[in-house]
Short mmCIF file of C-alpha atoms and ligand atoms in Angstrom, two decimals:
data_model
loop_
_atom_site.label_atom_id
_atom_site.label_comp_id
_atom_site.label_asym_id
_atom_site.label_seq_id
_atom_site.Cartn_x
_atom_site.Cartn_y
_atom_site.Cartn_z
CA MET S 5 22.44 20.95 4.42
CA GLY S 6 20.58 23.89 5.57
CA THR S 7 18.33 25.83 3.28
CA ASP S 8 17.71 25.17 -0.50
CA TRP S 9 17.15 28.88 -1.03
CA LEU S 10 20.09 30.75 -2.61
CA PRO S 11 20.34 34.53 -2.92
CA LEU S 12 19.92 35.57 -6.53
CA GLN S 13 22.67 38.22 -6.30
CA SER S 14 25.12 35.48 -5.64
CA PHE S 15 24.80 34.41 -9.34
CA SER S 16 26.66 36.12 -12.14
CA PRO S 17 24.92 37.06 -15.43
CA GLU S 18 26.64 34.02 -17.03
CA GLY S 19 24.90 31.95 -14.48
CA ARG S 20 26.02 29.05 -12.34
CA LEU S 21 25.66 25.35 -12.66
CA ILE S 22 23.95 23.67 -9.68
CA VAL S 23 24.20 19.79 -9.55
CA LEU S 24 21.54 18.05 -7.51
CA GLU S 25 22.22 14.49 -6.57
CA ASN S 26 20.95 14.28 -3.06
CA GLN S 27 17.92 11.88 -3.33
CA ARG S 28 16.20 13.88 -0.64
CA VAL S 29 15.40 16.57 -3.27
CA TRP S 30 12.84 13.95 -4.72
CA GLU S 31 12.22 11.56 -1.96
CA ALA S 32 11.15 14.14 0.58
CA PRO S 33 8.27 15.41 -1.55
CA ILE S 34 7.49 11.92 -2.79
CA ALA S 35 6.80 11.07 0.93
CA LYS S 36 5.17 14.33 1.77
CA PHE S 37 2.58 13.91 -1.00
CA GLY S 38 2.24 10.18 -0.58
CA ILE S 39 3.07 9.35 -4.16
CA LEU S 40 3.52 5.83 -5.04
CA CYS S 41 6.97 6.10 -6.48
CA ARG S 42 10.33 4.51 -5.74
CA VAL S 43 13.68 5.63 -7.06
CA ALA S 44 15.10 2.86 -9.20
CA ARG S 45 18.30 4.50 -10.39
CA PRO S 46 19.64 7.58 -8.56
CA LEU S 47 17.98 10.86 -9.79
CA ARG S 48 20.18 13.64 -10.79
CA ALA S 49 19.60 17.17 -12.02
CA THR S 50 21.96 19.81 -13.35
CA VAL S 51 20.45 23.31 -13.38
CA ARG S 52 22.10 26.31 -14.90
CA VAL S 53 20.59 29.29 -13.16
CA LEU S 54 20.67 32.39 -15.52
CA PRO S 55 19.44 35.74 -13.94
CA GLN S 56 17.46 37.71 -16.35
CA GLU S 57 16.07 41.31 -16.10
CA GLN S 58 12.45 40.22 -15.37
CA GLY S 59 13.07 36.78 -13.83
CA VAL S 60 15.28 33.75 -13.91
CA LEU S 61 16.02 31.18 -16.61
CA PHE S 62 16.54 27.63 -15.32
CA ARG S 63 18.15 25.47 -17.95
CA GLY S 64 19.11 21.89 -17.34
CA ARG S 65 18.60 18.16 -17.40
CA LEU S 66 17.10 15.49 -15.25
CA SER S 67 17.93 11.88 -15.30
CA GLY S 68 17.52 8.78 -13.37
CA ALA S 69 14.72 6.06 -13.19
CA VAL S 70 11.77 5.46 -10.97
CA PHE S 71 9.10 2.68 -10.42
CA LEU S 72 5.62 3.65 -10.63
CA PRO S 73 2.64 1.28 -10.21
CA CYS S 74 1.12 0.21 -13.49
CA VAL S 75 -2.31 1.66 -14.04
CA LEU S 76 -3.71 -1.72 -15.04
CA CYS S 77 -2.07 -4.28 -12.80
CA ALA S 78 -0.36 -2.22 -10.13
CA GLU S 79 2.96 -4.10 -10.76
CA ASP S 80 6.17 -2.02 -11.00
CA SER S 81 6.49 0.07 -14.19
CA LEU S 82 10.11 1.23 -14.78
CA VAL S 83 10.16 4.79 -15.93
CA LEU S 84 13.46 6.06 -17.34
CA LEU S 85 14.01 9.74 -17.16
CA ASP S 86 16.17 11.84 -19.30
CA GLU S 87 14.59 15.25 -19.74
CA ARG S 88 15.86 18.64 -20.75
CA PHE S 89 14.22 21.67 -19.49
CA ASP S 90 14.38 25.37 -20.10
CA CYS S 91 12.06 27.08 -17.76
CA PHE S 92 11.67 30.87 -17.16
CA GLU S 93 10.30 32.05 -13.89
CA PRO S 94 9.21 35.70 -13.46
CA LEU S 95 10.38 37.66 -10.43
CA PRO S 96 7.54 37.88 -7.87
CA ALA S 97 5.96 41.36 -7.52
CA ASP S 98 7.35 43.50 -4.69
CA PRO S 99 4.56 44.58 -2.58
CA GLN S 100 6.53 47.76 -1.76
CA SER S 101 6.60 48.73 -5.43
CA ARG S 102 3.58 49.50 -7.48
CA ARG S 103 5.77 49.41 -10.59
CA GLY S 104 6.77 45.85 -9.86
CA ARG S 105 3.20 44.69 -9.48
CA THR S 106 1.98 46.07 -12.86
CA ARG S 107 4.92 44.83 -14.72
CA CYS S 108 4.59 41.22 -13.42
CA LEU S 109 2.25 39.75 -16.06
CA GLU S 110 2.83 36.10 -15.06
CA GLU S 111 2.37 34.79 -11.66
CA ALA S 112 5.59 33.98 -9.98
CA ASP S 113 6.17 30.43 -8.71
CA GLU S 114 6.81 31.07 -5.07
CA ALA S 115 8.25 27.55 -4.47
CA VAL S 116 11.12 28.36 -6.81
CA ILE S 117 11.60 32.21 -6.46
CA ARG S 118 10.65 34.45 -3.79
CA LEU S 119 11.46 37.92 -2.12
CA SER S 120 14.23 37.54 0.31
CA PRO S 121 13.52 38.67 3.92
CA HIS S 122 17.00 40.19 3.75
CA GLY S 123 16.19 42.11 0.47
CA GLY S 124 16.46 41.01 -3.14
CA TYR S 125 15.40 37.61 -4.32
CA GLU S 126 15.99 34.03 -3.56
CA VAL S 127 15.86 31.00 -5.88
CA ASN S 128 15.33 27.26 -4.99
CA PRO S 129 16.84 25.06 -7.78
CA ALA S 130 15.75 21.93 -5.82
CA ALA S 131 12.16 22.87 -5.83
CA LEU S 132 12.40 23.37 -9.72
CA ALA S 133 14.10 19.92 -9.95
CA TRP S 134 11.14 18.54 -8.08
CA GLU S 135 8.68 20.34 -10.44
CA GLU S 136 10.54 19.18 -13.47
CA PHE S 137 10.50 15.54 -12.14
CA SER S 138 6.69 15.52 -11.35
CA LEU S 139 6.05 17.01 -14.99
CA ALA S 140 8.15 14.22 -16.37
CA LEU S 141 6.21 11.42 -14.94
CA PRO S 142 3.80 9.66 -17.37
CA PRO S 143 0.16 10.08 -16.26
CA HIS S 144 -0.79 6.52 -17.09
CA PRO S 145 2.26 4.25 -16.42
CA LEU S 146 2.19 0.71 -17.87
CA CYS S 147 4.41 -2.30 -16.77
CA ARG S 148 4.57 -3.23 -20.42
CA GLU S 149 2.95 -1.94 -23.55
CA ASP S 150 0.48 -4.84 -23.75
CA CYS S 151 -0.30 -5.19 -20.03
CA LYS S 152 -3.49 -7.29 -19.81
CA GLY S 153 -4.37 -5.93 -16.30
CA LEU S 154 -6.19 -7.64 -13.43
CA CYS S 155 -9.26 -9.71 -13.74
CA PRO S 156 -12.22 -7.49 -12.40
CA VAL S 157 -13.87 -10.76 -11.04
CA CYS S 158 -11.08 -12.63 -9.31
CA GLY S 159 -8.25 -10.18 -9.28
CA ALA S 160 -5.83 -12.48 -11.13
CA ASN S 161 -2.95 -10.83 -12.86
CA ARG S 162 -3.60 -11.67 -16.52
CA ASN S 163 -0.02 -11.15 -17.43
CA ARG S 164 0.80 -14.18 -15.31
CA GLU S 165 -2.21 -16.43 -15.36
CA THR S 166 -5.41 -17.04 -17.28
CA CYS S 167 -8.50 -17.25 -15.15
CA VAL S 168 -11.82 -18.59 -16.38
CA CYS S 169 -13.92 -15.50 -15.26
CA ALA S 170 -15.95 -13.65 -17.82
CA ARG S 171 -14.56 -10.43 -19.19
CA GLY S 172 -16.04 -7.18 -18.28
CA ASP S 173 -19.67 -6.90 -17.20
CA GLY S 174 -21.28 -9.27 -19.77
CA ALA S 175 -23.08 -11.08 -16.98
CA THR S 176 -25.58 -12.89 -19.25
CA PHE S 177 -22.66 -14.46 -21.24
CA ALA S 178 -20.63 -15.37 -18.12
CA PRO S 179 -22.06 -18.91 -17.68
CA LEU S 180 -21.53 -19.63 -21.39
CA LEU S 181 -17.99 -18.43 -21.33
CA ARG S 182 -17.21 -20.34 -18.33
CA LEU S 183 -18.60 -23.41 -19.94
CA THR S 184 -16.55 -22.99 -23.10
CA ALA S 185 -13.43 -22.19 -20.85
CA ALA S 186 -14.07 -25.41 -18.91
CA LYS S 187 -14.36 -27.45 -22.06
CA LYS S 188 -11.06 -26.38 -23.24
CA ILE S 189 -9.33 -27.63 -20.06
ZN1 LIG C 222 0.57 -3.84 -15.90
ZN1 LIG C 223 -10.64 -13.90 -13.00
#
């Protein structure tokens, strides 16, 4: 597989469906940005690329599953993905044409659409599939809804074991709590 860039003029006005199944589309940027994320079920994106007068409409679906570390206990959190997206990207302004510059109100996403060195424009559906993926990830993944997290004192995973440490920073109550905990045993 050479370049991910495709000339926009190769797409008819009815658009073309691009199917992305090569895990490299997601695994390469995951590695590049050092994201703690593992593919659990192969990721797949179908993207219909629809050329418009002022830009390109990308319409599609992203599915699969990944593991992210739980924000509370760092254990695997399984994240199922099944997202539909509808994303308009404006054409980048042509530096040769003043008209193009004034008409371009929105900033073009140069990772997805660019001026081709051979003239015209090029699109990168794989870069869009990556962006949609990163937008779909939850900001605070949890291994389970009621994750109890790690004990800040001894580091025990409270989902698996109960430790006798005091909760939080209530240092003054710590001996008392330890005493009551010890009594229970
Ligand atoms: Zn957790
Ligand atoms: Zn503890």
